[in-house]
């Protein structure tokens, strides 16, 4: 069934992007590259990042696109492509991936859900911020450094859902705010499932 996008109001989407190989930690090992790829994507096709959590092999995020713009797929593709171009091809690529010129870093597809209302937004924002806890990387969402939780915790979703208090770009993407010393926290079991 084809989804018909609304032409009025901003499009808000919950997205989950996964690396091709579970247990890979490339997203955190190359967090600066991921951030730069996001900056370049935002410069080309602007949008708001309402919430984000970067785990070793998965990203959960909520984006708000400009009014009348529902092109999240190209933004995701740009972000993934800009990140991938700075990494060597994955050693586990299939022959088909090699023939297509794919690096084999990301899963080809991603999960998306259009946010319907304020309650849906709050549920998915909580899912984003609790994902490191559910994955076993920390005990409290505020302990995970690769998340917008601490920058968003003091802010509330306003009563009017059409006016969301968005994060500033540097709140999520500033390299100085997210040191890589948290890598030691996820060297536990690699078979944990992510939300």
mmCIF file of C-alpha atoms in Angstrom, residues 34-36 38-39 42 49 52 79 168-178:
data_model
loop_
_atom_site.group_PDB
_atom_site.id
_atom_site.type_symbol
_atom_site.label_atom_id
_atom_site.label_comp_id
_atom_site.label_asym_id
_atom_site.label_seq_id
_atom_site.Cartn_x
_atom_site.Cartn_y
_atom_site.Cartn_z
ATOM 1 C CA UNK A 34 29.305 10.399 11.188
ATOM 2 C CA UNK A 35 28.889 13.920 12.583
ATOM 3 C CA UNK A 36 30.588 15.513 9.584
ATOM 4 C CA UNK A 38 25.334 14.802 9.139
ATOM 5 C CA UNK A 39 26.561 18.402 8.917
ATOM 6 C CA UNK A 42 21.953 19.259 6.837
ATOM 7 C CA UNK A 49 16.904 16.622 14.684
ATOM 8 C CA UNK A 52 19.019 10.909 18.373
ATOM 9 C CA UNK A 79 23.961 10.709 5.349
ATOM 10 C CA UNK A 168 20.365 23.037 17.769
ATOM 11 C CA UNK A 169 22.704 21.362 15.284
ATOM 12 C CA UNK A 170 25.691 21.622 17.640
ATOM 13 C CA UNK A 171 23.706 20.058 20.514
ATOM 14 C CA UNK A 172 23.861 16.725 18.713
ATOM 15 C CA UNK A 173 26.850 17.063 16.459
ATOM 16 C CA UNK A 174 29.530 18.825 18.512
ATOM 17 C CA UNK A 175 32.598 16.588 18.714
ATOM 18 C CA UNK A 176 33.641 18.152 22.018
ATOM 19 C CA UNK A 177 30.407 17.067 23.710
ATOM 20 C CA UNK A 178 30.713 13.374 22.929
#
